[in-house]
mmCIF file with all atom_site columns, C-alpha atoms in Angstrom:
data_model
loop_
_atom_site.group_PDB
_atom_site.id
_atom_site.type_symbol
_atom_site.label_atom_id
_atom_site.label_alt_id
_atom_site.label_comp_id
_atom_site.label_asym_id
_atom_site.label_entity_id
_atom_site.label_seq_id
_atom_site.pdbx_PDB_ins_code
_atom_site.Cartn_x
_atom_site.Cartn_y
_atom_site.Cartn_z
_atom_site.occupancy
_atom_site.B_iso_or_equiv
_atom_site.pdbx_formal_charge
_atom_site.auth_seq_id
_atom_site.auth_comp_id
_atom_site.auth_asym_id
_atom_site.auth_atom_id
_atom_site.pdbx_PDB_model_num
ATOM 1   C CA . UNK A 1 1   ? -16.485 -5.892  -0.680  1.00 70.00 ? 1   UNK A CA 1
ATOM 2   C CA . UNK A 1 2   ? -13.503 -6.271  1.407   1.00 69.00 ? 2   UNK A CA 1
ATOM 3   C CA . UNK A 1 3   ? -13.471 -3.761  4.210   1.00 91.00 ? 3   UNK A CA 1
ATOM 4   C CA . UNK A 1 4   ? -10.286 -2.712  6.172   1.00 96.00 ? 4   UNK A CA 1
ATOM 5   C CA . UNK A 1 5   ? -11.174 -0.430  9.074   1.00 96.00 ? 5   UNK A CA 1
ATOM 6   C CA . UNK A 1 6   ? -8.700  1.638   11.011  1.00 97.00 ? 6   UNK A CA 1
ATOM 7   C CA . UNK A 1 7   ? -9.866  2.779   14.453  1.00 92.00 ? 7   UNK A CA 1
ATOM 8   C CA . UNK A 1 8   ? -9.054  6.436   14.080  1.00 93.00 ? 8   UNK A CA 1
ATOM 9   C CA . UNK A 1 9   ? -8.687  8.920   11.173  1.00 94.00 ? 9   UNK A CA 1
ATOM 10  C CA . UNK A 1 10  ? -6.764  11.484  13.176  1.00 96.00 ? 10  UNK A CA 1
ATOM 11  C CA . UNK A 1 11  ? -4.835  11.144  16.372  1.00 97.00 ? 11  UNK A CA 1
ATOM 12  C CA . UNK A 1 12  ? -2.740  13.640  18.353  1.00 98.00 ? 12  UNK A CA 1
ATOM 13  C CA . UNK A 1 13  ? -0.441  12.210  21.091  1.00 97.00 ? 13  UNK A CA 1
ATOM 14  C CA . UNK A 1 14  ? 2.299   13.527  23.322  1.00 98.00 ? 14  UNK A CA 1
ATOM 15  C CA . UNK A 1 15  ? 5.979   12.389  23.110  1.00 98.00 ? 15  UNK A CA 1
ATOM 16  C CA . UNK A 1 16  ? 6.615   9.438   25.421  1.00 97.00 ? 16  UNK A CA 1
ATOM 17  C CA . UNK A 1 17  ? 3.001   8.101   25.236  1.00 97.00 ? 17  UNK A CA 1
ATOM 18  C CA . UNK A 1 18  ? 2.227   4.595   24.375  1.00 97.00 ? 18  UNK A CA 1
ATOM 19  C CA . UNK A 1 19  ? -0.008  4.524   21.228  1.00 97.00 ? 19  UNK A CA 1
ATOM 20  C CA . UNK A 1 20  ? -2.152  1.881   19.807  1.00 97.00 ? 20  UNK A CA 1
ATOM 21  C CA . UNK A 1 21  ? -3.360  1.842   16.213  1.00 98.00 ? 21  UNK A CA 1
ATOM 22  C CA . UNK A 1 22  ? -6.057  -0.686  15.512  1.00 97.00 ? 22  UNK A CA 1
ATOM 23  C CA . UNK A 1 23  ? -6.913  -2.383  12.250  1.00 97.00 ? 23  UNK A CA 1
ATOM 24  C CA . UNK A 1 24  ? -9.737  -4.778  11.573  1.00 97.00 ? 24  UNK A CA 1
ATOM 25  C CA . UNK A 1 25  ? -10.624 -6.633  8.393   1.00 96.00 ? 25  UNK A CA 1
ATOM 26  C CA . UNK A 1 26  ? -13.830 -8.520  7.630   1.00 94.00 ? 26  UNK A CA 1
ATOM 27  C CA . UNK A 1 27  ? -12.904 -10.971 4.942   1.00 88.00 ? 27  UNK A CA 1
ATOM 28  C CA . UNK A 1 28  ? -11.009 -13.706 6.821   1.00 90.00 ? 28  UNK A CA 1
ATOM 29  C CA . UNK A 1 29  ? -7.653  -12.583 5.193   1.00 91.00 ? 29  UNK A CA 1
ATOM 30  C CA . UNK A 1 30  ? -4.532  -14.410 6.439   1.00 90.00 ? 30  UNK A CA 1
ATOM 31  C CA . UNK A 1 31  ? -2.112  -11.578 5.795   1.00 91.00 ? 31  UNK A CA 1
ATOM 32  C CA . UNK A 1 32  ? -2.083  -8.143  7.396   1.00 93.00 ? 32  UNK A CA 1
ATOM 33  C CA . UNK A 1 33  ? 0.318   -5.300  7.094   1.00 94.00 ? 33  UNK A CA 1
ATOM 34  C CA . UNK A 1 34  ? 1.296   -1.889  8.522   1.00 96.00 ? 34  UNK A CA 1
ATOM 35  C CA . UNK A 1 35  ? 2.845   0.814   6.468   1.00 96.00 ? 35  UNK A CA 1
ATOM 36  C CA . UNK A 1 36  ? 3.677   4.428   7.089   1.00 97.00 ? 36  UNK A CA 1
ATOM 37  C CA . UNK A 1 37  ? 3.579   7.062   4.355   1.00 96.00 ? 37  UNK A CA 1
ATOM 38  C CA . UNK A 1 38  ? 5.806   10.200  4.463   1.00 96.00 ? 38  UNK A CA 1
ATOM 39  C CA . UNK A 1 39  ? 6.239   12.941  1.804   1.00 92.00 ? 39  UNK A CA 1
ATOM 40  C CA . UNK A 1 40  ? 9.304   12.237  -0.445  1.00 90.00 ? 40  UNK A CA 1
ATOM 41  C CA . UNK A 1 41  ? 9.685   8.746   1.134   1.00 92.00 ? 41  UNK A CA 1
ATOM 42  C CA . UNK A 1 42  ? 6.535   6.937   -0.015  1.00 91.00 ? 42  UNK A CA 1
ATOM 43  C CA . UNK A 1 43  ? 5.077   3.925   1.715   1.00 94.00 ? 43  UNK A CA 1
ATOM 44  C CA . UNK A 1 44  ? 7.300   1.854   3.698   1.00 93.00 ? 44  UNK A CA 1
ATOM 45  C CA . UNK A 1 45  ? 6.583   -1.452  5.425   1.00 92.00 ? 45  UNK A CA 1
ATOM 46  C CA . UNK A 1 46  ? 6.739   -1.484  9.211   1.00 95.00 ? 46  UNK A CA 1
ATOM 47  C CA . UNK A 1 47  ? 5.549   -5.020  10.186  1.00 94.00 ? 47  UNK A CA 1
ATOM 48  C CA . UNK A 1 48  ? 3.380   -7.779  8.700   1.00 92.00 ? 48  UNK A CA 1
ATOM 49  C CA . UNK A 1 49  ? 1.706   -10.884 9.884   1.00 92.00 ? 49  UNK A CA 1
ATOM 50  C CA . UNK A 1 50  ? 0.660   -14.042 7.895   1.00 88.00 ? 50  UNK A CA 1
ATOM 51  C CA . UNK A 1 51  ? -1.078  -15.791 10.769  1.00 88.00 ? 51  UNK A CA 1
ATOM 52  C CA . UNK A 1 52  ? -2.486  -15.272 14.166  1.00 92.00 ? 52  UNK A CA 1
ATOM 53  C CA . UNK A 1 53  ? 0.297   -14.602 16.692  1.00 88.00 ? 53  UNK A CA 1
ATOM 54  C CA . UNK A 1 54  ? 2.808   -14.546 13.839  1.00 89.00 ? 54  UNK A CA 1
ATOM 55  C CA . UNK A 1 55  ? 4.678   -11.331 13.049  1.00 92.00 ? 55  UNK A CA 1
ATOM 56  C CA . UNK A 1 56  ? 7.610   -10.450 10.720  1.00 90.00 ? 56  UNK A CA 1
ATOM 57  C CA . UNK A 1 57  ? 9.688   -7.122  10.609  1.00 92.00 ? 57  UNK A CA 1
ATOM 58  C CA . UNK A 1 58  ? 9.319   -5.049  7.534   1.00 90.00 ? 58  UNK A CA 1
ATOM 59  C CA . UNK A 1 59  ? 11.791  -2.428  6.397   1.00 89.00 ? 59  UNK A CA 1
ATOM 60  C CA . UNK A 1 60  ? 11.480  0.098   9.287   1.00 94.00 ? 60  UNK A CA 1
ATOM 61  C CA . UNK A 1 61  ? 10.384  -1.756  12.524  1.00 95.00 ? 61  UNK A CA 1
ATOM 62  C CA . UNK A 1 62  ? 12.551  0.286   14.987  1.00 96.00 ? 62  UNK A CA 1
ATOM 63  C CA . UNK A 1 63  ? 10.264  1.955   17.571  1.00 96.00 ? 63  UNK A CA 1
ATOM 64  C CA . UNK A 1 64  ? 7.197   -0.129  16.776  1.00 98.00 ? 64  UNK A CA 1
ATOM 65  C CA . UNK A 1 65  ? 5.711   -3.504  17.828  1.00 97.00 ? 65  UNK A CA 1
ATOM 66  C CA . UNK A 1 66  ? 2.575   -5.387  16.642  1.00 97.00 ? 66  UNK A CA 1
ATOM 67  C CA . UNK A 1 67  ? 0.028   -7.646  18.012  1.00 97.00 ? 67  UNK A CA 1
ATOM 68  C CA . UNK A 1 68  ? -2.233  -10.146 16.264  1.00 96.00 ? 68  UNK A CA 1
ATOM 69  C CA . UNK A 1 69  ? -4.235  -12.088 18.828  1.00 95.00 ? 69  UNK A CA 1
ATOM 70  C CA . UNK A 1 70  ? -7.221  -12.627 16.442  1.00 96.00 ? 70  UNK A CA 1
ATOM 71  C CA . UNK A 1 71  ? -7.125  -13.186 12.714  1.00 95.00 ? 71  UNK A CA 1
ATOM 72  C CA . UNK A 1 72  ? -9.236  -10.105 11.902  1.00 96.00 ? 72  UNK A CA 1
ATOM 73  C CA . UNK A 1 73  ? -7.380  -7.636  14.021  1.00 97.00 ? 73  UNK A CA 1
ATOM 74  C CA . UNK A 1 74  ? -3.793  -6.418  13.724  1.00 97.00 ? 74  UNK A CA 1
ATOM 75  C CA . UNK A 1 75  ? -2.518  -3.653  16.136  1.00 97.00 ? 75  UNK A CA 1
ATOM 76  C CA . UNK A 1 76  ? 0.448   -1.448  15.723  1.00 98.00 ? 76  UNK A CA 1
ATOM 77  C CA . UNK A 1 77  ? 2.049   -0.243  19.015  1.00 98.00 ? 77  UNK A CA 1
ATOM 78  C CA . UNK A 1 78  ? 4.249   2.774   19.466  1.00 97.00 ? 78  UNK A CA 1
ATOM 79  C CA . UNK A 1 79  ? 5.939   1.915   22.749  1.00 94.00 ? 79  UNK A CA 1
ATOM 80  C CA . UNK A 1 80  ? 7.045   5.582   23.489  1.00 97.00 ? 80  UNK A CA 1
ATOM 81  C CA . UNK A 1 81  ? 5.906   7.933   20.807  1.00 98.00 ? 81  UNK A CA 1
ATOM 82  C CA . UNK A 1 82  ? 8.438   10.307  19.395  1.00 98.00 ? 82  UNK A CA 1
ATOM 83  C CA . UNK A 1 83  ? 7.954   13.367  16.925  1.00 98.00 ? 83  UNK A CA 1
ATOM 84  C CA . UNK A 1 84  ? 9.620   11.450  14.107  1.00 97.00 ? 84  UNK A CA 1
ATOM 85  C CA . UNK A 1 85  ? 6.751   9.034   14.256  1.00 98.00 ? 85  UNK A CA 1
ATOM 86  C CA . UNK A 1 86  ? 4.402   11.673  13.070  1.00 98.00 ? 86  UNK A CA 1
ATOM 87  C CA . UNK A 1 87  ? 3.055   10.217  9.848   1.00 98.00 ? 87  UNK A CA 1
ATOM 88  C CA . UNK A 1 88  ? 0.144   8.633   7.930   1.00 97.00 ? 88  UNK A CA 1
ATOM 89  C CA . UNK A 1 89  ? -0.246  5.037   8.971   1.00 98.00 ? 89  UNK A CA 1
ATOM 90  C CA . UNK A 1 90  ? -1.958  2.595   6.607   1.00 97.00 ? 90  UNK A CA 1
ATOM 91  C CA . UNK A 1 91  ? -3.143  -0.857  7.356   1.00 97.00 ? 91  UNK A CA 1
ATOM 92  C CA . UNK A 1 92  ? -3.764  -3.477  4.524   1.00 95.00 ? 92  UNK A CA 1
ATOM 93  C CA . UNK A 1 93  ? -4.834  -7.110  4.240   1.00 93.00 ? 93  UNK A CA 1
ATOM 94  C CA . UNK A 1 94  ? -4.571  -9.873  1.640   1.00 90.00 ? 94  UNK A CA 1
ATOM 95  C CA . UNK A 1 95  ? -6.157  -13.182 1.240   1.00 86.00 ? 95  UNK A CA 1
ATOM 96  C CA . UNK A 1 96  ? -3.256  -15.586 2.076   1.00 77.00 ? 96  UNK A CA 1
ATOM 97  C CA . UNK A 1 97  ? -1.203  -16.450 -1.027  1.00 66.00 ? 97  UNK A CA 1
ATOM 98  C CA . UNK A 1 98  ? 1.236   -14.205 -2.641  1.00 58.00 ? 98  UNK A CA 1
ATOM 99  C CA . UNK A 1 99  ? -0.770  -13.613 -5.810  1.00 54.00 ? 99  UNK A CA 1
ATOM 100 C CA . UNK A 1 100 ? -3.714  -11.868 -4.200  1.00 72.00 ? 100 UNK A CA 1
ATOM 101 C CA . UNK A 1 101 ? -4.905  -8.431  -4.032  1.00 85.00 ? 101 UNK A CA 1
ATOM 102 C CA . UNK A 1 102 ? -4.021  -6.125  -1.127  1.00 90.00 ? 102 UNK A CA 1
ATOM 103 C CA . UNK A 1 103 ? -6.824  -3.922  0.380   1.00 93.00 ? 103 UNK A CA 1
ATOM 104 C CA . UNK A 1 104 ? -6.054  -0.842  2.455   1.00 95.00 ? 104 UNK A CA 1
ATOM 105 C CA . UNK A 1 105 ? -7.824  0.953   5.168   1.00 96.00 ? 105 UNK A CA 1
ATOM 106 C CA . UNK A 1 106 ? -8.449  4.698   5.104   1.00 95.00 ? 106 UNK A CA 1
ATOM 107 C CA . UNK A 1 107 ? -5.444  5.692   7.074   1.00 96.00 ? 107 UNK A CA 1
ATOM 108 C CA . UNK A 1 108 ? -4.690  7.167   10.470  1.00 97.00 ? 108 UNK A CA 1
ATOM 109 C CA . UNK A 1 109 ? -2.905  10.544  10.434  1.00 97.00 ? 109 UNK A CA 1
ATOM 110 C CA . UNK A 1 110 ? -0.867  10.486  13.687  1.00 98.00 ? 110 UNK A CA 1
ATOM 111 C CA . UNK A 1 111 ? 0.773   13.730  15.037  1.00 98.00 ? 111 UNK A CA 1
ATOM 112 C CA . UNK A 1 112 ? 3.131   13.429  17.953  1.00 98.00 ? 112 UNK A CA 1
ATOM 113 C CA . UNK A 1 113 ? 3.730   16.718  19.825  1.00 97.00 ? 113 UNK A CA 1
ATOM 114 C CA . UNK B 2 1   ? 16.689  -4.974  -2.460  1.00 82.00 ? 1   UNK B CA 1
ATOM 115 C CA . UNK B 2 2   ? 13.745  -4.389  -4.685  1.00 86.00 ? 2   UNK B CA 1
ATOM 116 C CA . UNK B 2 3   ? 13.359  -0.787  -5.866  1.00 91.00 ? 3   UNK B CA 1
ATOM 117 C CA . UNK B 2 4   ? 10.398  0.701   -7.693  1.00 95.00 ? 4   UNK B CA 1
ATOM 118 C CA . UNK B 2 5   ? 10.506  3.824   -9.762  1.00 97.00 ? 5   UNK B CA 1
ATOM 119 C CA . UNK B 2 6   ? 7.585   5.737   -11.249 1.00 97.00 ? 6   UNK B CA 1
ATOM 120 C CA . UNK B 2 7   ? 7.936   8.197   -14.029 1.00 93.00 ? 7   UNK B CA 1
ATOM 121 C CA . UNK B 2 8   ? 6.740   10.973  -14.397 1.00 93.00 ? 8   UNK B CA 1
ATOM 122 C CA . UNK B 2 9   ? 6.529   12.210  -10.771 1.00 95.00 ? 9   UNK B CA 1
ATOM 123 C CA . UNK B 2 10  ? 3.802   14.608  -11.783 1.00 96.00 ? 10  UNK B CA 1
ATOM 124 C CA . UNK B 2 11  ? 1.645   14.991  -14.980 1.00 96.00 ? 11  UNK B CA 1
ATOM 125 C CA . UNK B 2 12  ? -0.964  17.582  -15.987 1.00 97.00 ? 12  UNK B CA 1
ATOM 126 C CA . UNK B 2 13  ? -3.025  17.001  -19.071 1.00 96.00 ? 13  UNK B CA 1
ATOM 127 C CA . UNK B 2 14  ? -6.325  18.352  -20.565 1.00 97.00 ? 14  UNK B CA 1
ATOM 128 C CA . UNK B 2 15  ? -9.444  16.342  -20.214 1.00 97.00 ? 15  UNK B CA 1
ATOM 129 C CA . UNK B 2 16  ? -9.979  13.695  -22.804 1.00 97.00 ? 16  UNK B CA 1
ATOM 130 C CA . UNK B 2 17  ? -6.469  12.721  -23.445 1.00 96.00 ? 17  UNK B CA 1
ATOM 131 C CA . UNK B 2 18  ? -5.142  9.207   -23.249 1.00 97.00 ? 18  UNK B CA 1
ATOM 132 C CA . UNK B 2 19  ? -2.171  8.923   -21.061 1.00 95.00 ? 19  UNK B CA 1
ATOM 133 C CA . UNK B 2 20  ? 0.419   6.407   -19.880 1.00 96.00 ? 20  UNK B CA 1
ATOM 134 C CA . UNK B 2 21  ? 2.040   6.151   -16.472 1.00 97.00 ? 21  UNK B CA 1
ATOM 135 C CA . UNK B 2 22  ? 5.281   4.134   -16.071 1.00 97.00 ? 22  UNK B CA 1
ATOM 136 C CA . UNK B 2 23  ? 6.627   1.864   -13.382 1.00 98.00 ? 23  UNK B CA 1
ATOM 137 C CA . UNK B 2 24  ? 9.854   0.016   -13.301 1.00 97.00 ? 24  UNK B CA 1
ATOM 138 C CA . UNK B 2 25  ? 11.420  -2.487  -10.764 1.00 95.00 ? 25  UNK B CA 1
ATOM 139 C CA . UNK B 2 26  ? 14.788  -3.799  -10.234 1.00 93.00 ? 26  UNK B CA 1
ATOM 140 C CA . UNK B 2 27  ? 14.165  -7.426  -9.341  1.00 87.00 ? 27  UNK B CA 1
ATOM 141 C CA . UNK B 2 28  ? 12.140  -9.343  -11.987 1.00 84.00 ? 28  UNK B CA 1
ATOM 142 C CA . UNK B 2 29  ? 11.286  -12.255 -9.493  1.00 84.00 ? 29  UNK B CA 1
ATOM 143 C CA . UNK B 2 30  ? 7.999   -10.612 -8.486  1.00 85.00 ? 30  UNK B CA 1
ATOM 144 C CA . UNK B 2 31  ? 4.791   -12.521 -7.644  1.00 83.00 ? 31  UNK B CA 1
ATOM 145 C CA . UNK B 2 32  ? 2.440   -9.832  -8.592  1.00 89.00 ? 32  UNK B CA 1
ATOM 146 C CA . UNK B 2 33  ? 2.133   -6.134  -9.447  1.00 93.00 ? 33  UNK B CA 1
ATOM 147 C CA . UNK B 2 34  ? -0.580  -3.886  -8.303  1.00 95.00 ? 34  UNK B CA 1
ATOM 148 C CA . UNK B 2 35  ? -1.691  -0.388  -9.314  1.00 97.00 ? 35  UNK B CA 1
ATOM 149 C CA . UNK B 2 36  ? -3.359  1.902   -6.767  1.00 97.00 ? 36  UNK B CA 1
ATOM 150 C CA . UNK B 2 37  ? -5.078  5.217   -6.647  1.00 97.00 ? 37  UNK B CA 1
ATOM 151 C CA . UNK B 2 38  ? -4.815  7.580   -3.752  1.00 96.00 ? 38  UNK B CA 1
ATOM 152 C CA . UNK B 2 39  ? -6.823  10.756  -3.189  1.00 95.00 ? 39  UNK B CA 1
ATOM 153 C CA . UNK B 2 40  ? -5.386  13.499  -0.882  1.00 92.00 ? 40  UNK B CA 1
ATOM 154 C CA . UNK B 2 41  ? -5.439  12.447  2.772   1.00 89.00 ? 41  UNK B CA 1
ATOM 155 C CA . UNK B 2 42  ? -7.154  9.125   2.072   1.00 90.00 ? 42  UNK B CA 1
ATOM 156 C CA . UNK B 2 43  ? -6.094  5.423   1.914   1.00 92.00 ? 43  UNK B CA 1
ATOM 157 C CA . UNK B 2 44  ? -5.204  3.480   -1.244  1.00 95.00 ? 44  UNK B CA 1
ATOM 158 C CA . UNK B 2 45  ? -7.829  2.085   -3.677  1.00 95.00 ? 45  UNK B CA 1
ATOM 159 C CA . UNK B 2 46  ? -6.800  -0.948  -5.681  1.00 94.00 ? 46  UNK B CA 1
ATOM 160 C CA . UNK B 2 47  ? -7.242  -0.452  -9.424  1.00 97.00 ? 47  UNK B CA 1
ATOM 161 C CA . UNK B 2 48  ? -5.609  -3.511  -11.038 1.00 96.00 ? 48  UNK B CA 1
ATOM 162 C CA . UNK B 2 49  ? -3.672  -6.584  -9.959  1.00 93.00 ? 49  UNK B CA 1
ATOM 163 C CA . UNK B 2 50  ? -1.425  -8.422  -12.520 1.00 93.00 ? 50  UNK B CA 1
ATOM 164 C CA . UNK B 2 51  ? -0.260  -11.801 -11.564 1.00 88.00 ? 51  UNK B CA 1
ATOM 165 C CA . UNK B 2 52  ? 3.373   -12.663 -12.545 1.00 86.00 ? 52  UNK B CA 1
ATOM 166 C CA . UNK B 2 53  ? 2.135   -15.025 -15.171 1.00 88.00 ? 53  UNK B CA 1
ATOM 167 C CA . UNK B 2 54  ? -0.139  -12.327 -16.830 1.00 92.00 ? 54  UNK B CA 1
ATOM 168 C CA . UNK B 2 55  ? 0.771   -9.795  -19.445 1.00 94.00 ? 55  UNK B CA 1
ATOM 169 C CA . UNK B 2 56  ? -2.081  -7.303  -18.835 1.00 96.00 ? 56  UNK B CA 1
ATOM 170 C CA . UNK B 2 57  ? -5.334  -6.568  -17.029 1.00 96.00 ? 57  UNK B CA 1
ATOM 171 C CA . UNK B 2 58  ? -8.138  -4.320  -18.061 1.00 97.00 ? 58  UNK B CA 1
ATOM 172 C CA . UNK B 2 59  ? -10.827 -2.513  -15.976 1.00 96.00 ? 59  UNK B CA 1
ATOM 173 C CA . UNK B 2 60  ? -13.075 -0.014  -17.775 1.00 97.00 ? 60  UNK B CA 1
ATOM 174 C CA . UNK B 2 61  ? -10.892 2.833   -19.096 1.00 97.00 ? 61  UNK B CA 1
ATOM 175 C CA . UNK B 2 62  ? -7.744  1.389   -17.350 1.00 98.00 ? 62  UNK B CA 1
ATOM 176 C CA . UNK B 2 63  ? -5.299  -1.069  -18.841 1.00 98.00 ? 63  UNK B CA 1
ATOM 177 C CA . UNK B 2 64  ? -2.112  -2.232  -17.087 1.00 97.00 ? 64  UNK B CA 1
ATOM 178 C CA . UNK B 2 65  ? 0.647   -4.182  -18.729 1.00 97.00 ? 65  UNK B CA 1
ATOM 179 C CA . UNK B 2 66  ? 3.547   -6.260  -17.234 1.00 96.00 ? 66  UNK B CA 1
ATOM 180 C CA . UNK B 2 67  ? 6.820   -7.124  -18.727 1.00 95.00 ? 67  UNK B CA 1
ATOM 181 C CA . UNK B 2 68  ? 8.618   -9.097  -16.175 1.00 92.00 ? 68  UNK B CA 1
ATOM 182 C CA . UNK B 2 69  ? 11.797  -9.614  -18.082 1.00 91.00 ? 69  UNK B CA 1
ATOM 183 C CA . UNK B 2 70  ? 12.356  -5.904  -18.718 1.00 94.00 ? 70  UNK B CA 1
ATOM 184 C CA . UNK B 2 71  ? 11.069  -5.029  -15.075 1.00 94.00 ? 71  UNK B CA 1
ATOM 185 C CA . UNK B 2 72  ? 8.399   -2.603  -16.482 1.00 96.00 ? 72  UNK B CA 1
ATOM 186 C CA . UNK B 2 73  ? 4.658   -1.943  -16.171 1.00 97.00 ? 73  UNK B CA 1
ATOM 187 C CA . UNK B 2 74  ? 2.512   0.630   -17.656 1.00 98.00 ? 74  UNK B CA 1
ATOM 188 C CA . UNK B 2 75  ? -0.880  1.979   -16.634 1.00 98.00 ? 75  UNK B CA 1
ATOM 189 C CA . UNK B 2 76  ? -2.909  3.314   -19.573 1.00 98.00 ? 76  UNK B CA 1
ATOM 190 C CA . UNK B 2 77  ? -5.821  5.676   -18.892 1.00 98.00 ? 77  UNK B CA 1
ATOM 191 C CA . UNK B 2 78  ? -8.170  6.309   -21.822 1.00 98.00 ? 78  UNK B CA 1
ATOM 192 C CA . UNK B 2 79  ? -10.258 9.406   -22.299 1.00 97.00 ? 79  UNK B CA 1
ATOM 193 C CA . UNK B 2 80  ? -9.136  11.082  -19.064 1.00 97.00 ? 80  UNK B CA 1
ATOM 194 C CA . UNK B 2 81  ? -11.600 12.887  -16.787 1.00 97.00 ? 81  UNK B CA 1
ATOM 195 C CA . UNK B 2 82  ? -11.165 15.515  -14.084 1.00 97.00 ? 82  UNK B CA 1
ATOM 196 C CA . UNK B 2 83  ? -12.265 12.797  -11.609 1.00 97.00 ? 83  UNK B CA 1
ATOM 197 C CA . UNK B 2 84  ? -9.134  10.688  -12.573 1.00 97.00 ? 84  UNK B CA 1
ATOM 198 C CA . UNK B 2 85  ? -6.953  13.383  -10.773 1.00 98.00 ? 85  UNK B CA 1
ATOM 199 C CA . UNK B 2 86  ? -5.146  11.558  -8.007  1.00 98.00 ? 86  UNK B CA 1
ATOM 200 C CA . UNK B 2 87  ? -1.804  10.006  -7.136  1.00 97.00 ? 87  UNK B CA 1
ATOM 201 C CA . UNK B 2 88  ? -1.206  6.680   -8.850  1.00 98.00 ? 88  UNK B CA 1
ATOM 202 C CA . UNK B 2 89  ? 1.009   4.178   -7.147  1.00 97.00 ? 89  UNK B CA 1
ATOM 203 C CA . UNK B 2 90  ? 2.513   1.061   -8.475  1.00 97.00 ? 90  UNK B CA 1
ATOM 204 C CA . UNK B 2 91  ? 3.621   -1.759  -5.991  1.00 95.00 ? 91  UNK B CA 1
ATOM 205 C CA . UNK B 2 92  ? 5.269   -5.203  -6.421  1.00 92.00 ? 92  UNK B CA 1
ATOM 206 C CA . UNK B 2 93  ? 5.329   -8.172  -4.069  1.00 87.00 ? 93  UNK B CA 1
ATOM 207 C CA . UNK B 2 94  ? 7.711   -10.944 -3.496  1.00 77.00 ? 94  UNK B CA 1
ATOM 208 C CA . UNK B 2 95  ? 7.189   -14.200 -1.728  1.00 65.00 ? 95  UNK B CA 1
ATOM 209 C CA . UNK B 2 96  ? 8.344   -14.176 1.848   1.00 60.00 ? 96  UNK B CA 1
ATOM 210 C CA . UNK B 2 97  ? 10.902  -16.744 2.654   1.00 56.00 ? 97  UNK B CA 1
ATOM 211 C CA . UNK B 2 98  ? 8.696   -18.074 5.423   1.00 55.00 ? 98  UNK B CA 1
ATOM 212 C CA . UNK B 2 99  ? 6.135   -19.043 2.731   1.00 52.00 ? 99  UNK B CA 1
ATOM 213 C CA . UNK B 2 100 ? 3.487   -16.319 3.255   1.00 53.00 ? 100 UNK B CA 1
ATOM 214 C CA . UNK B 2 101 ? 3.034   -13.141 1.314   1.00 57.00 ? 101 UNK B CA 1
ATOM 215 C CA . UNK B 2 102 ? 5.624   -10.580 1.629   1.00 69.00 ? 102 UNK B CA 1
ATOM 216 C CA . UNK B 2 103 ? 4.679   -6.801  1.939   1.00 81.00 ? 103 UNK B CA 1
ATOM 217 C CA . UNK B 2 104 ? 4.530   -4.620  -1.056  1.00 88.00 ? 104 UNK B CA 1
ATOM 218 C CA . UNK B 2 105 ? 7.333   -2.402  -2.239  1.00 91.00 ? 105 UNK B CA 1
ATOM 219 C CA . UNK B 2 106 ? 5.905   0.837   -3.612  1.00 94.00 ? 106 UNK B CA 1
ATOM 220 C CA . UNK B 2 107 ? 6.992   3.489   -6.046  1.00 95.00 ? 107 UNK B CA 1
ATOM 221 C CA . UNK B 2 108 ? 6.648   7.107   -5.014  1.00 96.00 ? 108 UNK B CA 1
ATOM 222 C CA . UNK B 2 109 ? 3.702   7.647   -7.266  1.00 96.00 ? 109 UNK B CA 1
ATOM 223 C CA . UNK B 2 110 ? 2.658   9.920   -10.162 1.00 97.00 ? 110 UNK B CA 1
ATOM 224 C CA . UNK B 2 111 ? 0.646   12.899  -9.184  1.00 97.00 ? 111 UNK B CA 1
ATOM 225 C CA . UNK B 2 112 ? -2.051  13.258  -12.012 1.00 97.00 ? 112 UNK B CA 1
ATOM 226 C CA . UNK B 2 113 ? -3.987  16.388  -12.672 1.00 97.00 ? 113 UNK B CA 1
ATOM 227 C CA . UNK B 2 114 ? -6.747  16.360  -15.433 1.00 97.00 ? 114 UNK B CA 1
ATOM 228 C CA . UNK B 2 115 ? -7.631  19.891  -16.408 1.00 96.00 ? 115 UNK B CA 1
ATOM 229 C CA . UNK B 2 116 ? -11.292 20.471  -17.245 1.00 94.00 ? 116 UNK B CA 1
#
């Protein structure tokens, strides 16, 4: 079974802190994604990557950056956390072509105070 | 820009009923459509993936259909059980112009409650 693991289930950070959310997949998938999920807005794509060191902006990249130094790991970085970044963050991966299944991690509930 | 709509937003039915969840999308040039289940506070679990060239997929009591030309998909759940209570999400993918897989565009989900 594909496993996508996010480093934390819950995080509480202060405004202005630099925050790292880590995601690791164990199935040699090419593509990795970061989404955030908010009530009433659904899931929205922040960034994705289809290869090591490659990154592409999604629908809401402002205030975020990403890093993919190794194929299995995709990190989401909040350069200076703000309260409007309080959300559920979900990481996903897929094999490498468009017609493949996306697998999600368990989510990280981030609260910025 | 692709938009995905799910109807109804919420549904409550007695145990044992067969039910249909609906998903529609505005751009028919999709590469696949995926149905997910999400339990409260948890991540997403993939239920069914339908490739753009397929018309339906089945897994156990679940059957998903796809009509690209009309921009619609349905998820059919047979003989519903209380354990089926969850939020069901529909998502479509397009091919990224750079050649790799694009991210998914999600509907806002149908919150399903199966009454014992």
